[in-house]
Coordinates of C-alpha atoms and ligand atoms in Angstrom, one line a residue:
M1 CA 75.2 75.2 86.0
S2 CA 76.2 77.5 83.2
E3 CA 77.7 76.1 80.1
Y4 CA 80.9 78.1 80.7
I5 CA 82.8 78.2 84.0
G6 CA 84.2 81.7 84.3
H7 CA 86.7 83.4 86.6
L8 CA 85.9 85.3 89.8
I9 CA 87.6 88.7 89.7
N10 CA 86.8 91.6 92.0
G11 CA 83.5 89.8 92.9
E12 CA 82.3 89.5 89.4
I13 CA 82.2 86.4 87.2
H14 CA 84.3 87.1 84.2
S15 CA 84.0 84.8 81.2
D16 CA 86.7 85.2 78.7
K17 CA 85.9 82.6 76.2
S18 CA 89.0 83.1 73.9
Q19 CA 90.2 79.7 75.1
T20 CA 88.1 77.1 76.8
Q21 CA 88.6 73.5 77.9
A22 CA 86.1 70.7 78.4
V23 CA 85.3 69.6 82.0
Y24 CA 84.1 65.9 82.1
N25 CA 81.8 64.0 84.3
P26 CA 84.2 61.0 84.8
A27 CA 81.3 58.6 85.6
T28 CA 79.7 59.1 82.2
G29 CA 82.6 60.3 80.1
A30 CA 80.4 63.2 78.9
V31 CA 81.4 66.8 78.9
C32 CA 79.5 68.6 81.7
A33 CA 80.8 72.1 81.2
N34 CA 83.5 74.2 79.6
V35 CA 86.0 76.1 81.7
C36 CA 87.4 79.5 80.5
M37 CA 91.1 79.4 80.4
A38 CA 92.5 82.8 81.5
S39 CA 94.2 85.1 78.9
Q40 CA 97.2 87.2 80.0
E41 CA 94.9 90.2 80.4
T42 CA 92.5 88.2 82.6
V43 CA 95.4 87.0 84.9
A44 CA 96.6 90.6 85.1
M45 CA 93.1 91.8 86.0
A46 CA 92.9 89.2 88.8
I47 CA 96.2 90.3 90.2
S48 CA 95.3 93.9 90.0
S49 CA 92.0 93.2 91.8
A50 CA 93.9 91.5 94.6
K51 CA 96.3 94.4 94.7
Q52 CA 93.6 97.0 95.0
A53 CA 91.8 95.1 97.7
Y54 CA 95.0 94.6 99.8
P55 CA 95.4 98.0 101.7
A56 CA 91.9 98.0 103.1
W57 CA 91.9 94.3 103.9
R58 CA 95.3 94.5 105.6
N59 CA 94.0 97.2 107.8
T60 CA 90.8 95.4 108.7
P61 CA 91.0 94.3 112.3
P62 CA 91.7 90.6 112.5
A63 CA 88.7 90.0 114.7
M64 CA 86.5 91.5 111.9
R65 CA 88.2 89.2 109.4
A66 CA 87.4 86.3 111.7
Q67 CA 83.7 87.3 111.7
V68 CA 83.7 86.8 107.9
M69 CA 85.3 83.4 108.4
Y70 CA 82.7 82.3 111.0
R71 CA 79.9 83.2 108.7
F72 CA 81.7 81.5 105.8
K73 CA 82.0 78.3 107.8
Q74 CA 78.3 78.4 108.4
R75 CA 77.6 78.9 104.7
L76 CA 79.8 75.9 103.9
E77 CA 77.9 73.7 106.3
E78 CA 74.5 74.9 105.0
N79 CA 75.5 74.2 101.4
Q80 CA 77.5 71.1 101.8
D81 CA 75.1 68.9 99.7
I82 CA 75.5 71.3 96.7
I83 CA 79.2 71.4 97.2
C84 CA 79.6 67.7 97.5
E85 CA 77.4 67.1 94.4
L86 CA 79.7 69.5 92.4
I87 CA 82.8 67.6 93.7
S88 CA 81.4 64.2 92.9
R89 CA 80.2 65.3 89.4
E90 CA 83.5 66.7 88.2
H91 CA 85.9 64.6 90.2
G92 CA 84.0 61.3 90.4
K93 CA 84.5 60.5 94.1
V94 CA 81.5 59.0 96.0
L95 CA 79.4 61.5 97.9
S96 CA 80.4 60.2 101.4
D97 CA 84.0 60.7 100.4
A98 CA 83.3 64.2 99.1
K99 CA 81.6 65.0 102.5
G100 CA 84.8 63.8 104.3
E101 CA 86.9 66.0 102.1
L102 CA 84.7 69.0 102.7
A103 CA 84.6 68.4 106.5
R104 CA 88.5 68.4 106.5
G105 CA 88.3 71.7 104.5
I106 CA 85.9 73.2 107.0
E107 CA 88.4 72.3 109.8
N108 CA 90.9 74.6 108.1
V109 CA 88.3 77.4 108.1
E110 CA 87.8 76.8 111.9
F111 CA 91.5 77.0 112.4
A112 CA 91.6 80.3 110.4
C113 CA 88.9 81.8 112.7
G114 CA 91.5 81.6 115.5
I115 CA 94.4 83.1 113.6
P116 CA 94.1 86.5 115.4
E117 CA 95.5 84.6 118.5
L118 CA 98.6 83.6 116.4
L119 CA 99.2 87.0 115.0
K120 CA 99.8 88.6 118.4
G121 CA 103.6 88.6 118.1
E122 CA 105.9 89.1 121.1
H123 CA 106.4 92.1 123.3
S124 CA 109.2 93.0 125.8
R125 CA 109.1 96.1 128.0
N126 CA 112.2 97.9 129.0
V127 CA 114.7 96.1 126.8
G128 CA 116.9 99.2 127.5
R129 CA 116.2 102.3 129.5
D130 CA 112.8 103.6 128.3
I131 CA 112.9 101.2 125.4
D132 CA 110.2 98.7 124.5
A133 CA 110.6 96.1 121.8
W134 CA 108.2 93.9 120.0
S135 CA 108.0 91.8 116.9
E136 CA 104.8 91.6 114.9
L137 CA 103.7 89.4 112.0
Q138 CA 102.8 91.4 109.0
P139 CA 101.0 90.1 105.9
L140 CA 103.0 89.6 102.7
G141 CA 100.6 91.3 100.2
V142 CA 99.1 89.5 97.2
V143 CA 99.8 85.8 97.3
A144 CA 98.9 83.0 94.9
G145 CA 97.8 79.4 95.3
I146 CA 97.7 76.6 92.7
T147 CA 95.8 73.4 93.5
P148 CA 95.3 69.9 92.2
F149 CA 92.2 68.1 91.0
N150 CA 92.0 65.4 93.7
F151 CA 90.7 67.5 96.6
P152 CA 89.0 70.4 94.7
A153 CA 87.4 71.7 97.9
M154 CA 89.8 70.8 100.7
V155 CA 93.2 71.8 99.2
P156 CA 92.2 75.4 98.3
L157 CA 90.8 75.6 101.9
W158 CA 94.2 74.6 103.2
M159 CA 95.5 77.8 101.6
W160 CA 93.4 80.9 101.2
P161 CA 91.5 81.1 104.5
S162 CA 94.8 81.2 106.5
A163 CA 96.4 83.5 103.9
I164 CA 93.6 86.1 104.1
M165 CA 93.2 85.8 107.8
C166 CA 96.8 86.9 108.0
G167 CA 95.8 90.0 106.0
N168 CA 96.9 89.0 102.5
T169 CA 94.7 89.0 99.4
F170 CA 94.7 85.9 97.2
V171 CA 94.7 84.8 93.6
L172 CA 93.7 81.1 93.4
K173 CA 94.2 78.9 90.4
P174 CA 92.4 75.6 91.0
S175 CA 92.6 72.5 88.8
E176 CA 91.0 73.1 85.4
R177 CA 89.6 69.5 85.6
D178 CA 87.1 70.1 88.4
P179 CA 86.8 73.9 88.9
S180 CA 83.0 74.3 89.7
C181 CA 83.1 73.7 93.5
V182 CA 85.9 76.1 94.0
L183 CA 84.0 78.9 92.3
Y184 CA 80.8 78.0 94.3
I185 CA 82.8 78.1 97.5
A186 CA 84.3 81.5 96.7
K187 CA 80.9 82.9 96.1
L188 CA 79.8 81.6 99.5
A189 CA 82.8 83.5 101.0
E190 CA 81.5 86.7 99.4
E191 CA 78.0 86.1 100.7
A192 CA 79.6 85.8 104.1
G193 CA 80.9 89.3 103.7
L194 CA 84.4 88.9 102.2
P195 CA 85.1 92.1 100.4
K196 CA 85.4 92.0 96.6
G197 CA 88.9 91.3 95.3
V198 CA 90.2 89.7 98.5
L199 CA 89.8 86.3 96.9
N200 CA 90.0 85.9 93.1
V201 CA 89.8 82.7 91.2
I202 CA 91.2 82.2 87.7
H203 CA 91.4 79.0 85.6
G204 CA 94.1 77.9 83.3
G205 CA 97.2 75.7 82.9
A206 CA 100.9 76.2 82.8
D207 CA 100.9 79.6 81.2
V208 CA 98.6 81.1 83.8
V209 CA 100.7 79.6 86.6
N210 CA 103.9 81.0 85.1
Q211 CA 102.4 84.4 84.8
L212 CA 101.4 84.4 88.4
I213 CA 104.9 83.3 89.6
D214 CA 106.6 85.9 87.4
D215 CA 104.4 88.9 88.3
D216 CA 106.1 91.2 90.7
T217 CA 102.9 91.9 92.6
I218 CA 102.7 88.2 93.8
Q219 CA 104.7 87.8 97.0
A220 CA 104.4 84.1 97.7
V221 CA 103.3 81.0 95.9
S222 CA 101.7 77.9 97.4
F223 CA 101.4 74.9 95.1
V224 CA 100.0 71.4 95.6
G225 CA 100.3 68.8 92.7
S226 CA 102.6 66.3 91.2
T227 CA 106.4 66.3 92.0
P228 CA 107.9 67.3 88.6
I229 CA 105.6 70.4 88.5
A230 CA 106.2 71.2 92.2
E231 CA 109.9 71.1 91.6
T232 CA 109.7 73.4 88.6
I233 CA 107.5 75.9 90.3
Y234 CA 109.6 76.0 93.4
K235 CA 112.7 76.6 91.3
R236 CA 111.0 79.3 89.2
A237 CA 109.6 81.1 92.3
S238 CA 112.9 80.9 94.2
E239 CA 114.8 82.4 91.2
K240 CA 112.3 85.3 91.4
G241 CA 113.2 85.6 95.1
K242 CA 109.7 84.6 96.2
R243 CA 108.6 82.5 99.1
C244 CA 107.3 79.2 97.9
Q245 CA 106.0 76.0 99.3
A246 CA 105.4 73.3 96.7
L247 CA 103.8 70.0 97.9
G248 CA 104.3 67.1 95.5
G249 CA 103.5 63.5 94.9
A250 CA 103.8 60.4 97.1
K251 CA 104.3 56.7 97.4
N252 CA 103.0 55.8 100.8
H253 CA 104.0 52.5 102.5
A254 CA 102.2 50.6 105.2
V255 CA 104.3 48.2 107.3
I256 CA 102.5 45.1 108.6
M257 CA 104.2 43.5 111.5
P258 CA 103.7 39.8 112.4
D259 CA 101.8 40.8 115.6
A260 CA 99.2 43.0 113.8
D261 CA 95.5 42.2 113.7
L262 CA 95.2 41.3 110.0
D263 CA 91.5 41.7 109.8
N264 CA 91.8 45.3 111.0
V265 CA 94.8 45.8 108.6
A266 CA 92.9 44.5 105.6
N267 CA 89.9 46.8 106.4
A268 CA 92.2 49.7 106.9
L269 CA 94.2 49.0 103.7
M270 CA 91.0 48.7 101.6
G271 CA 89.9 52.2 102.5
A272 CA 93.4 53.7 102.3
A273 CA 94.4 52.1 99.0
Y274 CA 91.1 52.2 97.0
G275 CA 89.2 55.1 98.6
S276 CA 88.8 57.9 96.1
C277 CA 90.0 55.4 93.4
G278 CA 93.5 55.7 94.9
Q279 CA 93.7 59.4 93.9
R280 CA 94.9 60.7 97.2
C281 CA 98.4 61.9 98.0
M282 CA 98.1 60.1 101.3
A283 CA 96.7 56.8 99.7
I284 CA 98.6 53.7 100.8
S285 CA 99.9 52.1 97.6
V286 CA 102.5 49.7 99.1
A287 CA 101.9 47.2 101.8
V288 CA 105.3 46.0 103.2
A289 CA 104.7 42.6 104.8
I290 CA 107.3 41.4 107.4
G291 CA 107.8 37.8 106.5
D292 CA 106.1 35.5 104.0
K293 CA 103.6 34.2 106.6
V294 CA 102.2 37.8 107.0
A295 CA 102.2 38.4 103.2
D296 CA 100.3 35.2 102.4
A297 CA 97.7 35.8 105.1
L298 CA 97.3 39.4 104.1
I299 CA 96.8 38.5 100.4
D300 CA 94.2 35.9 101.5
K301 CA 92.2 38.6 103.3
L302 CA 92.6 41.3 100.7
K303 CA 91.8 39.3 97.6
P304 CA 88.1 38.7 98.2
Q305 CA 87.6 42.3 99.4
V306 CA 89.2 43.8 96.3
E307 CA 87.2 41.5 94.1
A308 CA 84.0 42.6 96.0
L309 CA 84.7 46.3 95.8
K310 CA 81.5 48.2 94.8
V311 CA 82.6 50.4 91.9
G312 CA 80.3 52.8 90.1
P313 CA 79.2 56.4 89.8
G314 CA 80.0 58.6 92.9
S315 CA 76.4 59.9 92.9
D316 CA 75.2 56.5 94.2
D317 CA 76.4 56.3 97.8
R318 CA 76.2 52.5 97.8
N319 CA 79.3 52.6 95.8
E320 CA 82.7 52.5 97.5
M321 CA 84.8 53.7 94.6
G322 CA 84.2 56.0 91.7
P323 CA 86.0 56.4 88.4
L324 CA 89.4 58.0 87.7
I325 CA 89.6 61.6 86.7
T326 CA 90.2 61.2 82.9
S327 CA 90.4 58.5 80.3
A328 CA 94.1 59.3 79.9
Q329 CA 94.6 58.6 83.6
R330 CA 92.8 55.3 83.2
D331 CA 95.0 54.4 80.3
K332 CA 98.1 55.3 82.3
V333 CA 97.1 53.1 85.3
S334 CA 96.3 50.2 82.8
Q335 CA 99.8 50.6 81.4
F336 CA 101.4 50.5 84.9
V337 CA 99.5 47.2 85.5
A338 CA 100.6 45.7 82.2
Q339 CA 104.2 46.7 82.8
A340 CA 104.2 45.3 86.3
I341 CA 103.0 41.9 85.0
E342 CA 105.8 42.0 82.3
Q343 CA 108.3 42.9 85.0
G344 CA 107.4 39.8 87.0
A345 CA 104.9 41.0 89.6
E346 CA 102.2 38.5 90.6
V347 CA 98.8 39.9 89.8
I348 CA 96.2 38.8 92.3
V349 CA 93.3 40.9 91.2
D350 CA 93.3 42.7 87.8
G351 CA 90.8 45.5 87.5
R352 CA 91.5 46.5 83.9
E353 CA 88.5 44.8 82.3
L354 CA 85.9 46.3 84.6
V355 CA 82.8 47.7 82.8
I356 CA 80.0 49.4 84.6
A357 CA 76.7 48.7 83.1
G358 CA 75.0 51.9 81.9
H359 CA 78.3 53.8 82.4
E360 CA 80.4 52.1 79.6
S361 CA 82.0 55.5 78.6
G362 CA 83.0 56.4 82.2
F363 CA 86.6 56.4 83.2
F364 CA 86.3 53.3 85.5
I365 CA 88.9 50.8 86.4
G366 CA 88.6 48.1 89.0
G367 CA 90.7 47.6 92.1
T368 CA 94.0 45.9 91.4
L369 CA 96.2 43.9 93.8
F370 CA 99.8 42.7 93.2
D371 CA 102.0 40.4 95.3
K372 CA 105.7 39.9 95.1
V373 CA 106.5 43.4 93.8
T374 CA 110.2 44.3 94.1
P375 CA 111.8 47.8 94.5
D376 CA 113.2 47.7 90.9
M377 CA 109.8 47.6 89.3
D378 CA 108.2 50.8 87.9
I379 CA 104.9 50.1 89.8
Y380 CA 106.9 50.3 93.0
Q381 CA 109.0 53.3 92.1
Q382 CA 106.4 55.6 90.6
E383 CA 103.3 57.2 91.8
V384 CA 100.4 55.4 90.0
F385 CA 97.5 57.5 91.4
G386 CA 95.0 54.8 90.8
P387 CA 93.4 51.9 92.7
V388 CA 96.4 49.7 92.8
L389 CA 97.9 48.2 95.9
V390 CA 101.2 46.3 95.8
V391 CA 102.6 43.9 98.4
V392 CA 106.3 43.9 98.9
R393 CA 107.9 41.2 101.1
V394 CA 110.8 41.9 103.5
D395 CA 112.3 40.0 106.4
S396 CA 112.5 42.6 109.2
L397 CA 111.3 46.0 110.4
E398 CA 114.8 47.3 109.8
E399 CA 114.6 46.2 106.2
A400 CA 111.2 47.8 105.8
V401 CA 112.4 51.2 107.2
A402 CA 115.5 51.1 104.9
L403 CA 113.2 50.4 101.9
I404 CA 110.9 53.3 102.7
N405 CA 113.9 55.6 103.3
R406 CA 115.4 54.7 99.9
H407 CA 112.2 55.8 98.1
E408 CA 112.3 59.3 96.6
Y409 CA 109.0 60.3 98.2
G410 CA 108.4 60.8 101.9
N411 CA 104.8 62.0 102.2
G412 CA 102.9 59.6 104.5
T413 CA 103.5 56.1 106.0
C414 CA 102.1 53.9 108.7
I415 CA 102.8 50.8 110.7
F416 CA 100.4 48.2 112.0
T417 CA 101.6 46.5 115.2
R418 CA 100.8 45.8 118.8
D419 CA 104.4 46.4 119.8
G420 CA 105.3 49.8 121.3
Q421 CA 109.0 49.4 120.8
A422 CA 108.5 48.6 117.1
S423 CA 106.3 51.6 116.5
R424 CA 108.7 53.9 118.4
Y425 CA 111.6 52.7 116.4
F426 CA 109.5 53.2 113.2
S427 CA 108.3 56.7 113.9
D428 CA 111.8 57.7 115.0
Q429 CA 113.8 56.3 112.1
V430 CA 111.5 56.6 109.1
M431 CA 112.3 59.5 106.7
V432 CA 108.7 60.5 106.1
G433 CA 106.8 63.7 107.1
M434 CA 103.6 62.1 108.3
V435 CA 103.5 58.8 110.3
G436 CA 100.5 56.7 111.4
I437 CA 100.7 54.1 114.1
N438 CA 97.7 51.8 113.4
V439 CA 96.3 54.9 111.6
P440 CA 96.4 54.3 107.8
L441 CA 95.8 57.9 106.6
P442 CA 97.7 60.1 109.1
V443 CA 96.5 63.4 107.6
P444 CA 97.1 65.9 110.4
V445 CA 94.2 67.8 111.8
S446 CA 94.0 71.5 110.9
Y447 CA 95.9 72.7 113.9
H448 CA 98.9 70.5 113.1
S449 CA 100.6 71.3 109.7
F450 CA 100.7 69.0 106.7
G451 CA 103.8 68.1 104.7
G452 CA 106.0 65.4 103.4
W453 CA 109.8 65.0 103.3
K454 CA 112.2 64.4 100.5
R455 CA 110.7 64.9 97.0
S456 CA 107.2 65.2 98.4
L457 CA 107.7 68.8 99.5
F458 CA 109.9 71.7 98.2
G459 CA 110.2 74.5 100.7
D460 CA 110.8 74.9 104.5
L461 CA 107.3 75.2 105.8
H462 CA 104.4 72.7 105.8
A463 CA 100.9 73.5 104.6
Y464 CA 98.0 74.8 106.8
G465 CA 98.0 75.0 110.6
P466 CA 100.6 76.9 112.5
D467 CA 103.1 76.8 109.6
S468 CA 100.6 78.6 107.4
V469 CA 100.8 81.6 109.6
R470 CA 104.6 81.5 109.4
F471 CA 104.3 81.1 105.6
Y472 CA 101.8 83.9 105.0
T473 CA 103.4 86.5 107.3
R474 CA 106.7 88.3 107.6
R475 CA 108.2 89.1 111.0
K476 CA 109.1 92.6 111.8
A477 CA 111.0 93.6 115.0
I478 CA 110.4 97.1 116.3
S479 CA 112.3 99.0 119.1
Q480 CA 110.6 102.0 120.5
R481 CA 111.8 104.8 122.8
W482 CA 109.7 107.6 124.2
P483 CA 112.3 109.4 126.4
S484 CA 110.7 111.2 129.3
G485 CA 111.8 114.8 129.6
E486 CA 114.7 116.2 127.7
V487 CA 116.9 113.8 125.8
K488 CA 120.2 113.8 127.6
D489 CA 122.2 111.1 125.7
G490 CA 125.2 112.2 123.7
T491 CA 126.1 110.7 120.4
L492 CA 126.9 107.0 120.6
F493 CA 129.5 105.6 118.2
S494 CA 129.8 102.2 119.8
F495 CA 127.3 99.4 119.1
P496 CA 124.3 99.9 121.4
S497 CA 124.3 97.5 124.4
L498 CA 123.3 97.4 128.0
Ligands
NAD1 P1 99.2 68.4 88.5 O1 100.6 68.6 89.0 O2 99.0 67.8 87.2 O3 98.4 69.8 88.6 C1 98.4 70.6 89.8 C2 98.2 72.0 89.4 O4 99.3 72.5 88.5 C3 96.9 72.2 88.6 O5 96.3 73.4 89.0 C4 97.4 72.3 87.1 O6 96.6 73.1 86.3 C5 98.8 73.0 87.3 N1 99.7 72.6 86.3 C6 99.6 71.6 85.4 N2 100.7 71.6 84.6 C7 101.5 72.6 84.9 C8 102.7 73.1 84.5 N3 103.4 72.5 83.5 N4 103.2 74.2 85.1 C9 102.6 74.8 86.1 N5 101.4 74.4 86.6 C10 100.8 73.3 86.0 O7 98.5 67.5 89.6 P2 97.1 66.8 89.6 O8 97.0 65.7 88.6 O9 96.0 67.9 89.5 O10 97.0 66.2 91.1 C11 97.6 65.0 91.4 C12 99.0 65.2 92.0 O11 98.9 66.1 93.1 C13 99.5 63.9 92.5 O12 100.9 63.8 92.2 C14 99.3 64.0 94.1 O13 100.2 63.2 94.8 C15 99.6 65.4 94.2 N6 99.0 65.9 95.5 C16 99.9 66.2 96.5 C17 99.3 66.6 97.7 C18 100.2 66.9 98.9 O14 99.8 67.4 99.8 N7 101.5 66.5 98.8 C19 98.0 66.8 97.9 C20 97.1 66.5 96.8 C21 97.7 66.1 95.6

């Protein structure tokens, strides 16, 4: 690993060191590399590289683009151990979790291999005499993607494989907090035969993102990150007349019905709330218990499991949960916990004092569990993005659905029940984009698109899957006439019709 993490522009690593930022190993708290933050000139170079690569790539037959993708998928699989080590080192998640993330990313590459099928368009012969008509899906041009820290391999793979399979070229700006695996993966794509300039990777913060949005060459912007930034980016891109999809934050509720198998529920909630240290946009952070009996029994089952969570560096696969991404995030989560206690929530397990022997400077915090949280509390209203699960007590399923529907976020949710009627009512009425029925993390597979409702997504189309082809292409309708023999029609002033 080089000391400086550079940009990938036109197939070359470009290290502009005018401004750099430390990248930490969250398990040790030590700086493991420095990432170059792109200057205006560097951003312009990346856009220009994508622009130059576009005409040839657009005209490359889709089946040949797919050949690159097949080889790329193979390279990802062959190098998964290296990729997962890079993820774990800079993000902190345990290696088995990193493998899960990468596998879901590879699924998106598999989907992208089949995109030629979805680019076929529609054709009608003889829509009028001697006239054939068809519509085709054309690429947009140069498009940009901005991704968050929490899935450094998977979320970029949601975007650029589909985008380039549709014939676009791409400028990717990954999170500056864990940029190494993205760069490594981009190099694997080049080894698989991706022409230089089709995928460019640049690092940076708000300035770089704004420059990408504002540049006239960039035709569309995909963003995944926190809601305030998603909203700002969506607005800025829309004002520029650009297509944009901006996926934001979440507060995902799990509803536990009285007929649910509580042992299964507790196991499912442990993984969904504390996996990846709660740093998933689909993490369950609220358990809505229907009735006090369910809530009491659930707390009894969860408490010993939260206390027994194996927390430690992600490089040791015996651990179930790694650290948070930064010390600032650890402090923020601690403040949420303190505030919830002040506001009257009952703390069942408090993870704030956890110290990992040998990793005292790591950004660790223990699993935390609250009971009797109410909707007016900050810990209920806001996305904490840490290993904190809160139990909210309600009296009925209708009350649970109304509670969820009042929340500003609508990313994911789930219900645990044996009752088909209840689950049908729930999935029909709940104002959330992704619903699980006895499935705690209902992240759609790659051939179904991913997206939340309300303030969890700004834009019309969801990410990856079939919606990604709609997002990354523009439809064109063409009518064609090749009259046989002499043209005999006179001038037609009326609107053409049959
Ligand atoms: P973030 O919003 O801080 O950063 C996301 C990206 O935006 C990064 O590349 C960052 O460099 C860039 N950025 C930061 N500040 C910016 C600014 N002022 N203007 C423009 N760009 C800026 O998010 P994060 O902390 O990296 O990731 C966690 C967040 O992402 C959580 O809110 C989580 O719910 C959300 N997320 C959502 C989904 C989803 O699919 N809905 C998926 C993963 C993560």
